Amino acid sequence: MPSREDIAYFGAGPAPLPTPVLEAGSRAFLNYENTGLSLAEVSHRSPLATKILADTKSALSQILEIPDTYEILFLHGGGSGEFSAVVFNMVAVWVEERRQRALKELDGNEEKVLERVRKEIREELRLDYLVTGSWSLKASQEAANLLEPLGKGFVNVAVDARQESGGKFTTIPDESTWKLTPTRKEGGKGSAFAYFCDNETVDGVEFPSFPKSLEPQGQDEEVERLVVADMSSNFLSRHVDVPKYAVIFGGAQKNIGITDTTIVILRKSLLAQQPTAAFLHAVGVWSPPVVFHWPTIAKNNSLYNTLPIFSIWIAGEVMRSLLTVHGTQATFSQENLANAKAKIIYDLLDKYDAVYRVCPDKTVRSRMNICFRVGGDGKGDAAMEKAFLEGAEKRALQGLKGHRSVGGVRASNYNAVPMENVKKLAEWLEEFAGQQKA
């Protein structure tokens, strides 16, 4: 029976966790700190659960230097759940801004306010999406589905990367080609938000830095773009300037913990800017389901419904281990390590370009999900890819098969993947390439 040290796991998620965290977790799962109870058994409304939540929030705030003007929420539903939650909540914020403005300008005449807001929704409501991979595509499609009862045209796909790469997600088009909804400062009406997925797990495409087109244009939230970012697969892998974002969300099962935990970091100002459900319904907009209603979740300290306390504790342990090793420079240290590990793999893939082809363009290669094809003049040869994956399995290199929608090979280089395992994969890449020359 192999030990953990024998296996080099590169799965895209659920992903590897630090062994010390799992060892501590096994003890906590059976008998947490000699309480006689498993962390899977304790009440989510107990003082112990409240402390675990507070400790985890504190650790995350330290690592990302999250300002006091932001709230941290823990929810169910993963990144896909937040595709919906973002639309529900951010559209509600947009509606409330217009309701408040109309109340002032129409002397509180509720009938006229309703009429005006309805008109503004029909004519001005826009949601900007940067579609650079499979997950941002799904997010934009979910938004369109949710707004379908209002009509079409509310989702503005500001960029669809497939249009510049033969129908595939292999690059991020130059920002000069993006068609973002103009802000008021730019002479337009502005969008409810601008969404992008920072790292595309399926396609191996990652934004190299924060897009210049989304940089803040001022302190007034009604003037600037409200940026929403899905960081599910590169969370805590590099430094993030949190104040540039209105909302950051991500599932925990890549770099932070285990499944069934979703983290949302958002400006507290957004929590106070939502109209009543009755007003939303009156203007034809669905109100957020309560389990996705950020103000309700925040008001209840993420405990509106039963939260997986064990999962939250695991995430906290991962964060505290980062702080113990790297201190408040944790994200900078992780960024350097991720870059170094990714460079080893990419350098070999480029060196043996007659055997391997990296799928995305060099300018947007993901540090987290390294996607490539084997043989077939860069398009992938089924027999060669099967041989590569079978050889990898024999060498205890696991989790390398590409996503079912795109095929190929994918090596996920998350935070808990040790350099030693990356070097093992590098040895196999070199050996396999040598076999093709023989």
Short mmCIF file of C-alpha atoms in Angstrom, two decimals:
data_model
loop_
_atom_site.label_atom_id
_atom_site.label_comp_id
_atom_site.label_asym_id
_atom_site.label_seq_id
_atom_site.Cartn_x
_atom_site.Cartn_y
_atom_site.Cartn_z
CA MET A 1 0.00 0.00 0.00
CA PRO A 2 1.53 3.33 -1.03
CA SER A 3 2.12 6.11 1.50
CA ARG A 4 1.29 9.77 0.87
CA GLU A 5 4.95 10.39 0.16
CA ASP A 6 4.85 7.81 -2.63
CA ILE A 7 2.09 9.58 -4.54
CA ALA A 8 2.53 12.76 -6.56
CA TYR A 9 -0.99 14.06 -7.07
CA PHE A 10 -1.78 16.74 -9.65
CA GLY A 11 -5.59 16.62 -9.61
CA ALA A 12 -7.48 19.80 -10.52
CA GLY A 13 -9.80 19.66 -7.55
CA PRO A 14 -10.35 18.39 -4.99
CA ALA A 15 -6.65 19.05 -4.75
CA PRO A 16 -3.78 18.05 -2.46
CA LEU A 17 -3.69 19.36 1.09
CA PRO A 18 -0.62 19.74 3.30
CA THR A 19 -0.03 16.46 5.13
CA PRO A 20 0.29 18.14 8.57
CA VAL A 21 -3.14 19.71 8.05
CA LEU A 22 -4.65 16.33 7.19
CA GLU A 23 -3.00 14.72 10.22
CA ALA A 24 -4.41 17.41 12.48
CA GLY A 25 -7.73 17.06 10.69
CA SER A 26 -7.86 13.31 11.36
CA ARG A 27 -7.50 13.99 15.07
CA ALA A 28 -10.08 16.79 15.00
CA PHE A 29 -12.49 14.60 13.09
CA LEU A 30 -12.40 11.99 15.85
CA ASN A 31 -11.97 14.06 19.02
CA TYR A 32 -11.43 17.82 18.72
CA GLU A 33 -9.10 19.12 21.45
CA ASN A 34 -10.26 16.44 23.89
CA THR A 35 -13.88 17.58 23.81
CA GLY A 36 -15.02 14.06 23.06
CA LEU A 37 -16.70 15.36 19.92
CA SER A 38 -15.77 15.35 16.28
CA LEU A 39 -15.69 18.73 14.54
CA ALA A 40 -18.21 17.16 12.19
CA GLU A 41 -20.58 16.83 15.17
CA VAL A 42 -20.38 20.19 16.93
CA SER A 43 -23.26 22.61 16.56
CA HIS A 44 -22.70 25.37 14.04
CA ARG A 45 -24.23 27.74 16.59
CA SER A 46 -21.92 26.76 19.44
CA PRO A 47 -19.25 29.11 20.88
CA LEU A 48 -16.65 26.70 19.46
CA ALA A 49 -18.02 27.10 15.92
CA THR A 50 -18.16 30.88 16.33
CA LYS A 51 -14.50 30.90 17.38
CA ILE A 52 -13.47 28.73 14.43
CA LEU A 53 -15.22 31.13 12.06
CA ALA A 54 -13.57 34.15 13.68
CA ASP A 55 -10.12 32.54 13.62
CA THR A 56 -10.45 31.59 9.95
CA LYS A 57 -11.61 35.08 8.99
CA SER A 58 -8.71 36.57 10.92
CA ALA A 59 -6.15 34.35 9.19
CA LEU A 60 -7.56 35.17 5.74
CA SER A 61 -7.63 38.89 6.54
CA GLN A 62 -3.97 38.78 7.55
CA ILE A 63 -2.85 36.86 4.47
CA LEU A 64 -4.69 39.06 1.95
CA GLU A 65 -4.52 42.27 3.99
CA ILE A 66 -8.29 42.64 3.70
CA PRO A 67 -9.45 46.11 4.80
CA ASP A 68 -12.06 46.56 7.52
CA THR A 69 -14.41 47.88 4.85
CA TYR A 70 -14.79 44.33 3.53
CA GLU A 71 -16.82 41.39 4.81
CA ILE A 72 -15.89 37.70 4.57
CA LEU A 73 -18.69 35.21 4.03
CA PHE A 74 -18.69 31.41 4.05
CA LEU A 75 -21.38 29.74 1.95
CA HIS A 76 -22.38 26.54 0.18
CA GLY A 77 -22.68 26.11 -3.58
CA GLY A 78 -19.11 26.49 -4.81
CA GLY A 79 -18.08 28.86 -7.58
CA SER A 80 -21.07 27.79 -9.67
CA GLY A 81 -23.41 28.86 -6.89
CA GLU A 82 -21.78 32.27 -6.86
CA PHE A 83 -22.39 32.60 -10.62
CA SER A 84 -26.02 32.96 -9.60
CA ALA A 85 -25.46 34.83 -6.34
CA VAL A 86 -23.41 37.51 -8.08
CA VAL A 87 -26.22 38.23 -10.54
CA PHE A 88 -28.94 38.26 -7.90
CA ASN A 89 -27.07 40.50 -5.47
CA MET A 90 -25.28 42.85 -7.83
CA VAL A 91 -28.38 43.50 -9.94
CA ALA A 92 -30.22 44.26 -6.69
CA VAL A 93 -27.47 46.76 -5.78
CA TRP A 94 -27.79 48.37 -9.23
CA VAL A 95 -31.58 48.64 -8.85
CA GLU A 96 -31.28 50.17 -5.38
CA GLU A 97 -28.89 52.87 -6.62
CA ARG A 98 -31.43 53.89 -9.23
CA ARG A 99 -34.31 53.69 -6.78
CA GLN A 100 -32.54 56.01 -4.36
CA ARG A 101 -31.70 58.48 -7.13
CA ALA A 102 -35.26 58.42 -8.42
CA LEU A 103 -36.68 59.00 -4.93
CA LYS A 104 -34.61 62.18 -4.59
CA GLU A 105 -35.35 63.49 -8.06
CA LEU A 106 -39.07 62.61 -8.05
CA ASP A 107 -39.82 63.86 -4.52
CA GLY A 108 -40.61 60.40 -3.25
CA ASN A 109 -43.45 59.69 -5.69
CA GLU A 110 -43.41 55.89 -5.49
CA GLU A 111 -45.50 55.31 -8.62
CA LYS A 112 -43.18 57.45 -10.72
CA VAL A 113 -40.14 55.84 -9.09
CA LEU A 114 -41.39 52.40 -10.10
CA GLU A 115 -42.06 53.53 -13.65
CA ARG A 116 -38.64 55.15 -14.00
CA VAL A 117 -36.68 52.24 -12.55
CA ARG A 118 -38.52 49.79 -14.81
CA LYS A 119 -37.58 51.93 -17.79
CA GLU A 120 -33.93 52.16 -16.69
CA ILE A 121 -33.77 48.38 -16.28
CA ARG A 122 -35.04 47.86 -19.82
CA GLU A 123 -32.72 50.46 -21.34
CA GLU A 124 -29.60 50.57 -19.17
CA LEU A 125 -29.05 47.37 -17.18
CA ARG A 126 -25.87 45.66 -18.41
CA LEU A 127 -23.63 42.98 -16.92
CA ASP A 128 -20.11 42.86 -18.36
CA TYR A 129 -18.38 39.49 -18.74
CA LEU A 130 -14.83 38.77 -19.89
CA VAL A 131 -15.15 35.28 -21.37
CA THR A 132 -11.67 33.77 -21.44
CA GLY A 133 -12.38 30.14 -20.64
CA SER A 134 -14.91 27.47 -19.82
CA TRP A 135 -15.84 28.81 -16.38
CA SER A 136 -16.32 32.44 -17.36
CA LEU A 137 -18.43 31.17 -20.27
CA LYS A 138 -20.62 29.24 -17.84
CA ALA A 139 -20.90 32.30 -15.62
CA SER A 140 -22.06 34.48 -18.51
CA GLN A 141 -24.56 31.84 -19.61
CA GLU A 142 -25.98 31.60 -16.10
CA ALA A 143 -26.42 35.37 -16.01
CA ALA A 144 -28.27 35.31 -19.32
CA ASN A 145 -30.52 32.49 -18.08
CA LEU A 146 -31.38 34.31 -14.85
CA LEU A 147 -32.26 37.51 -16.70
CA GLU A 148 -34.19 35.76 -19.47
CA PRO A 149 -37.61 36.70 -17.95
CA LEU A 150 -36.66 40.37 -18.44
CA GLY A 151 -35.64 39.83 -22.05
CA LYS A 152 -32.35 39.57 -23.90
CA GLY A 153 -29.34 41.83 -24.27
CA PHE A 154 -28.61 42.42 -20.58
CA VAL A 155 -25.39 40.39 -20.61
CA ASN A 156 -22.59 42.15 -22.44
CA VAL A 157 -19.81 39.73 -23.39
CA ALA A 158 -17.09 42.36 -23.53
CA VAL A 159 -14.61 39.83 -24.88
CA ASP A 160 -14.92 36.25 -26.11
CA ALA A 161 -11.40 34.86 -26.40
CA ARG A 162 -12.52 32.10 -28.76
CA GLN A 163 -13.00 34.64 -31.54
CA GLU A 164 -9.25 35.20 -31.77
CA SER A 165 -8.10 31.60 -31.39
CA GLY A 166 -10.08 29.41 -33.72
CA GLY A 167 -12.95 28.73 -31.38
CA LYS A 168 -10.77 27.66 -28.46
CA PHE A 169 -9.75 29.36 -25.24
CA THR A 170 -6.02 29.78 -25.68
CA THR A 171 -5.41 33.51 -25.25
CA ILE A 172 -6.73 36.74 -23.74
CA PRO A 173 -7.29 39.34 -26.47
CA ASP A 174 -5.64 42.73 -26.13
CA GLU A 175 -7.58 45.06 -23.86
CA SER A 176 -7.96 47.56 -26.70
CA THR A 177 -10.43 45.12 -28.28
CA TRP A 178 -12.63 44.74 -25.20
CA LYS A 179 -16.13 46.21 -25.43
CA LEU A 180 -16.86 47.07 -21.81
CA THR A 181 -19.96 49.10 -21.04
CA PRO A 182 -18.78 52.75 -20.76
CA THR A 183 -18.83 54.14 -17.22
CA ARG A 184 -20.33 57.54 -16.42
CA LYS A 185 -16.85 58.97 -16.41
CA GLU A 186 -16.49 57.61 -19.95
CA GLY A 187 -19.80 59.13 -21.04
CA GLY A 188 -21.96 56.02 -20.56
CA LYS A 189 -24.38 54.65 -18.01
CA GLY A 190 -22.11 52.00 -16.50
CA SER A 191 -22.72 48.31 -15.86
CA ALA A 192 -23.93 46.52 -12.75
CA PHE A 193 -20.52 44.85 -12.58
CA ALA A 194 -17.62 43.54 -14.64
CA TYR A 195 -16.85 39.86 -14.10
CA PHE A 196 -13.76 37.83 -14.92
CA CYS A 197 -12.33 34.47 -13.93
CA ASP A 198 -8.75 35.06 -12.81
CA ASN A 199 -7.62 31.53 -13.63
CA GLU A 200 -9.43 29.13 -15.97
CA THR A 201 -8.98 25.64 -14.53
CA VAL A 202 -10.14 23.76 -17.62
CA ASP A 203 -8.21 25.68 -20.27
CA GLY A 204 -5.06 26.66 -18.37
CA VAL A 205 -5.47 30.39 -19.01
CA GLU A 206 -4.63 32.91 -16.29
CA PHE A 207 -4.69 36.69 -16.24
CA PRO A 208 -1.04 37.69 -15.74
CA SER A 209 -2.11 40.73 -13.73
CA PHE A 210 -5.12 42.87 -12.89
CA PRO A 211 -6.60 44.22 -16.16
CA LYS A 212 -5.80 47.89 -16.74
CA SER A 213 -9.29 48.42 -18.20
CA LEU A 214 -10.79 47.55 -14.82
CA GLU A 215 -8.61 49.86 -12.73
CA PRO A 216 -10.60 52.09 -10.34
CA GLN A 217 -11.76 55.40 -11.83
CA GLY A 218 -12.59 57.07 -8.52
CA GLN A 219 -13.91 56.46 -5.02
CA ASP A 220 -17.60 56.65 -5.95
CA GLU A 221 -19.04 53.17 -6.55
CA GLU A 222 -21.60 54.69 -8.90
CA VAL A 223 -18.77 55.95 -11.12
CA GLU A 224 -16.25 53.12 -11.14
CA ARG A 225 -16.65 49.59 -12.44
CA LEU A 226 -17.58 47.12 -9.74
CA VAL A 227 -15.16 44.28 -10.41
CA VAL A 228 -16.17 40.72 -9.56
CA ALA A 229 -13.50 38.02 -9.74
CA ASP A 230 -13.73 34.25 -9.52
CA MET A 231 -10.46 33.13 -7.92
CA SER A 232 -11.47 29.54 -7.20
CA SER A 233 -8.33 27.99 -8.66
CA ASN A 234 -5.60 30.52 -7.88
CA PHE A 235 -6.75 31.73 -4.46
CA LEU A 236 -3.82 32.54 -2.15
CA SER A 237 -1.30 31.72 -4.89
CA ARG A 238 -0.25 35.35 -5.45
CA HIS A 239 -0.67 38.80 -3.98
CA VAL A 240 -4.07 40.40 -4.54
CA ASP A 241 -4.84 44.11 -4.20
CA VAL A 242 -8.23 43.57 -2.57
CA PRO A 243 -9.49 47.19 -2.72
CA LYS A 244 -9.56 46.98 -6.53
CA TYR A 245 -12.37 44.43 -6.30
CA ALA A 246 -15.98 44.79 -5.26
CA VAL A 247 -16.33 41.02 -4.87
CA ILE A 248 -13.89 38.10 -4.82
CA PHE A 249 -15.17 34.55 -4.54
CA GLY A 250 -13.88 31.03 -4.81
CA GLY A 251 -14.45 27.43 -3.88
CA ALA A 252 -12.03 26.14 -1.26
CA GLN A 253 -11.15 22.80 -2.83
CA LYS A 254 -8.13 23.96 -4.84
CA ASN A 255 -5.71 25.94 -2.66
CA ILE A 256 -7.55 26.38 0.63
CA GLY A 257 -9.30 23.28 1.86
CA ILE A 258 -11.90 20.65 1.10
CA THR A 259 -15.20 20.75 -0.74
CA ASP A 260 -18.40 22.36 0.56
CA THR A 261 -16.84 25.67 1.47
CA THR A 262 -17.18 28.78 -0.64
CA ILE A 263 -15.51 32.03 0.36
CA VAL A 264 -16.83 35.45 -0.63
CA ILE A 265 -14.95 38.67 0.10
CA LEU A 266 -17.02 41.76 -0.62
CA ARG A 267 -17.34 45.44 0.20
CA LYS A 268 -19.58 46.04 3.17
CA SER A 269 -21.17 48.95 1.31
CA LEU A 270 -22.79 46.44 -1.07
CA LEU A 271 -24.60 44.78 1.82
CA ALA A 272 -26.53 47.96 2.63
CA GLN A 273 -27.48 48.74 -0.97
CA GLN A 274 -30.30 46.32 -1.67
CA PRO A 275 -34.00 47.14 -2.02
CA THR A 276 -36.80 45.07 -0.54
CA ALA A 277 -37.85 41.90 -2.31
CA ALA A 278 -41.22 43.56 -2.92
CA PHE A 279 -39.63 46.41 -4.86
CA LEU A 280 -37.50 44.04 -6.94
CA HIS A 281 -40.58 42.02 -7.82
CA ALA A 282 -42.50 45.19 -8.65
CA VAL A 283 -39.88 46.17 -11.23
CA GLY A 284 -39.71 42.64 -12.64
CA VAL A 285 -36.45 41.45 -11.05
CA TRP A 286 -36.11 38.26 -9.02
CA SER A 287 -34.96 38.71 -5.43
CA PRO A 288 -31.96 36.64 -4.29
CA PRO A 289 -32.74 33.22 -2.78
CA VAL A 290 -32.12 33.55 0.93
CA VAL A 291 -29.17 31.12 0.98
CA PHE A 292 -27.45 33.31 -1.65
CA HIS A 293 -28.58 36.64 -0.20
CA TRP A 294 -25.31 38.19 0.94
CA PRO A 295 -26.85 40.65 3.45
CA THR A 296 -28.71 37.79 5.17
CA ILE A 297 -25.60 35.62 5.29
CA ALA A 298 -23.52 38.53 6.66
CA LYS A 299 -26.13 39.46 9.28
CA ASN A 300 -26.07 35.87 10.55
CA ASN A 301 -22.26 35.57 10.58
CA SER A 302 -22.47 33.00 7.76
CA LEU A 303 -24.65 30.83 10.01
CA TYR A 304 -28.07 31.37 8.49
CA ASN A 305 -28.12 27.67 7.69
CA THR A 306 -25.90 24.81 8.81
CA LEU A 307 -22.30 25.50 7.88
CA PRO A 308 -19.68 22.71 7.55
CA ILE A 309 -17.56 23.69 10.55
CA PHE A 310 -15.01 20.95 9.92
CA SER A 311 -14.43 22.29 6.39
CA ILE A 312 -14.04 25.84 7.71
CA TRP A 313 -11.55 24.63 10.29
CA ILE A 314 -9.50 22.82 7.62
CA ALA A 315 -9.37 26.03 5.56
CA GLY A 316 -8.27 27.93 8.66
CA GLU A 317 -5.52 25.40 9.32
CA VAL A 318 -4.20 25.82 5.77
CA MET A 319 -4.20 29.60 6.19
CA ARG A 320 -2.53 29.48 9.59
CA SER A 321 0.16 27.15 8.26
CA LEU A 322 0.92 29.71 5.54
CA LEU A 323 1.17 32.45 8.14
CA THR A 324 3.41 30.30 10.35
CA VAL A 325 5.85 29.62 7.52
CA HIS A 326 5.73 32.92 5.64
CA GLY A 327 4.07 35.47 7.92
CA THR A 328 2.18 38.29 6.25
CA GLN A 329 4.32 37.76 3.13
CA ALA A 330 2.54 34.46 2.50
CA THR A 331 1.01 35.38 -0.86
CA PHE A 332 4.29 36.80 -2.16
CA SER A 333 6.13 33.65 -1.08
CA GLN A 334 3.49 31.40 -2.62
CA GLU A 335 3.66 33.41 -5.84
CA ASN A 336 7.42 32.93 -6.07
CA LEU A 337 7.09 29.21 -5.38
CA ALA A 338 4.23 28.75 -7.86
CA ASN A 339 6.22 30.56 -10.53
CA ALA A 340 9.29 28.43 -9.90
CA LYS A 341 7.35 25.15 -10.03
CA ALA A 342 5.46 26.14 -13.18
CA LYS A 343 8.68 27.24 -14.88
CA ILE A 344 10.22 23.79 -14.44
CA ILE A 345 7.30 22.14 -16.25
CA TYR A 346 6.83 24.76 -18.96
CA ASP A 347 10.56 24.84 -19.75
CA LEU A 348 10.54 21.10 -20.41
CA LEU A 349 7.36 21.23 -22.48
CA ASP A 350 8.94 23.96 -24.62
CA LYS A 351 12.25 22.10 -24.83
CA TYR A 352 10.55 19.04 -26.30
CA ASP A 353 8.10 20.89 -28.51
CA ALA A 354 8.16 18.06 -31.07
CA VAL A 355 6.44 15.88 -28.45
CA TYR A 356 4.46 18.33 -26.32
CA ARG A 357 2.44 21.43 -27.06
CA VAL A 358 1.23 23.80 -24.37
CA CYS A 359 -2.40 24.69 -25.10
CA PRO A 360 -2.61 28.39 -24.14
CA ASP A 361 -0.51 31.21 -25.52
CA LYS A 362 2.74 31.86 -23.66
CA THR A 363 1.50 35.25 -22.42
CA VAL A 364 -1.42 33.78 -20.48
CA ARG A 365 -0.14 30.40 -19.29
CA SER A 366 -1.62 29.43 -15.96
CA ARG A 367 0.72 28.81 -13.06
CA MET A 368 -1.95 26.63 -11.46
CA ASN A 369 -3.24 24.43 -14.31
CA ILE A 370 -0.65 23.43 -16.90
CA CYS A 371 -2.57 22.12 -19.93
CA PHE A 372 -0.79 20.44 -22.84
CA ARG A 373 -1.18 17.89 -25.61
CA VAL A 374 1.09 14.99 -26.44
CA GLY A 375 1.93 14.17 -30.06
CA GLY A 376 -0.31 14.65 -33.06
CA ASP A 377 1.57 17.72 -34.34
CA GLY A 378 0.34 19.67 -31.33
CA LYS A 379 -3.27 18.53 -31.62
CA GLY A 380 -2.79 15.49 -29.42
CA ASP A 381 -2.43 11.88 -30.41
CA ALA A 382 -4.82 9.59 -28.51
CA ALA A 383 -2.41 6.67 -28.35
CA MET A 384 0.53 8.80 -27.23
CA GLU A 385 -1.51 10.60 -24.58
CA LYS A 386 -2.78 7.28 -23.29
CA ALA A 387 0.79 5.97 -23.11
CA PHE A 388 1.95 9.12 -21.33
CA LEU A 389 -0.82 8.91 -18.73
CA GLU A 390 -0.37 5.18 -18.18
CA GLY A 391 3.37 5.66 -17.72
CA ALA A 392 2.69 8.45 -15.27
CA GLU A 393 0.35 6.23 -13.23
CA LYS A 394 3.02 3.54 -13.03
CA ARG A 395 5.34 6.17 -11.56
CA ALA A 396 2.68 7.24 -9.03
CA LEU A 397 2.07 10.51 -10.87
CA GLN A 398 -1.69 10.83 -10.55
CA GLY A 399 -4.50 13.19 -11.55
CA LEU A 400 -2.95 14.24 -14.87
CA LYS A 401 -5.81 13.57 -17.26
CA GLY A 402 -7.18 16.72 -18.91
CA HIS A 403 -10.74 17.90 -18.37
CA ARG A 404 -13.28 15.75 -20.18
CA SER A 405 -14.44 18.73 -22.29
CA VAL A 406 -11.00 19.43 -23.80
CA GLY A 407 -8.93 16.26 -23.35
CA GLY A 408 -5.16 16.23 -23.26
CA VAL A 409 -3.07 16.41 -20.11
CA ARG A 410 -3.39 18.81 -17.18
CA ALA A 411 -0.93 19.11 -14.31
CA SER A 412 -2.42 21.20 -11.52
CA ASN A 413 0.26 23.05 -9.62
CA TYR A 414 -1.62 24.17 -6.52
CA ASN A 415 -0.02 25.52 -3.36
CA ALA A 416 0.18 22.15 -1.60
CA VAL A 417 1.93 20.42 -4.51
CA PRO A 418 5.53 20.16 -3.27
CA MET A 419 8.54 20.99 -5.43
CA GLU A 420 9.66 17.37 -5.02
CA ASN A 421 6.56 16.16 -6.86
CA VAL A 422 7.01 18.71 -9.63
CA LYS A 423 10.53 17.38 -10.15
CA LYS A 424 9.16 13.83 -10.37
CA LEU A 425 6.80 14.92 -13.11
CA ALA A 426 9.67 16.71 -14.84
CA GLU A 427 11.68 13.49 -14.86
CA TRP A 428 8.81 11.63 -16.53
CA LEU A 429 8.33 14.39 -19.11
CA GLU A 430 12.00 14.12 -19.99
CA GLU A 431 11.99 10.33 -20.04
CA PHE A 432 8.86 10.09 -22.19
CA ALA A 433 10.24 12.62 -24.68
CA GLY A 434 13.44 10.59 -24.88
CA GLN A 435 11.46 7.44 -25.63
CA GLN A 436 9.90 9.12 -28.66
CA LYS A 437 13.34 9.88 -30.11
CA ALA A 438 14.60 6.35 -29.62
#
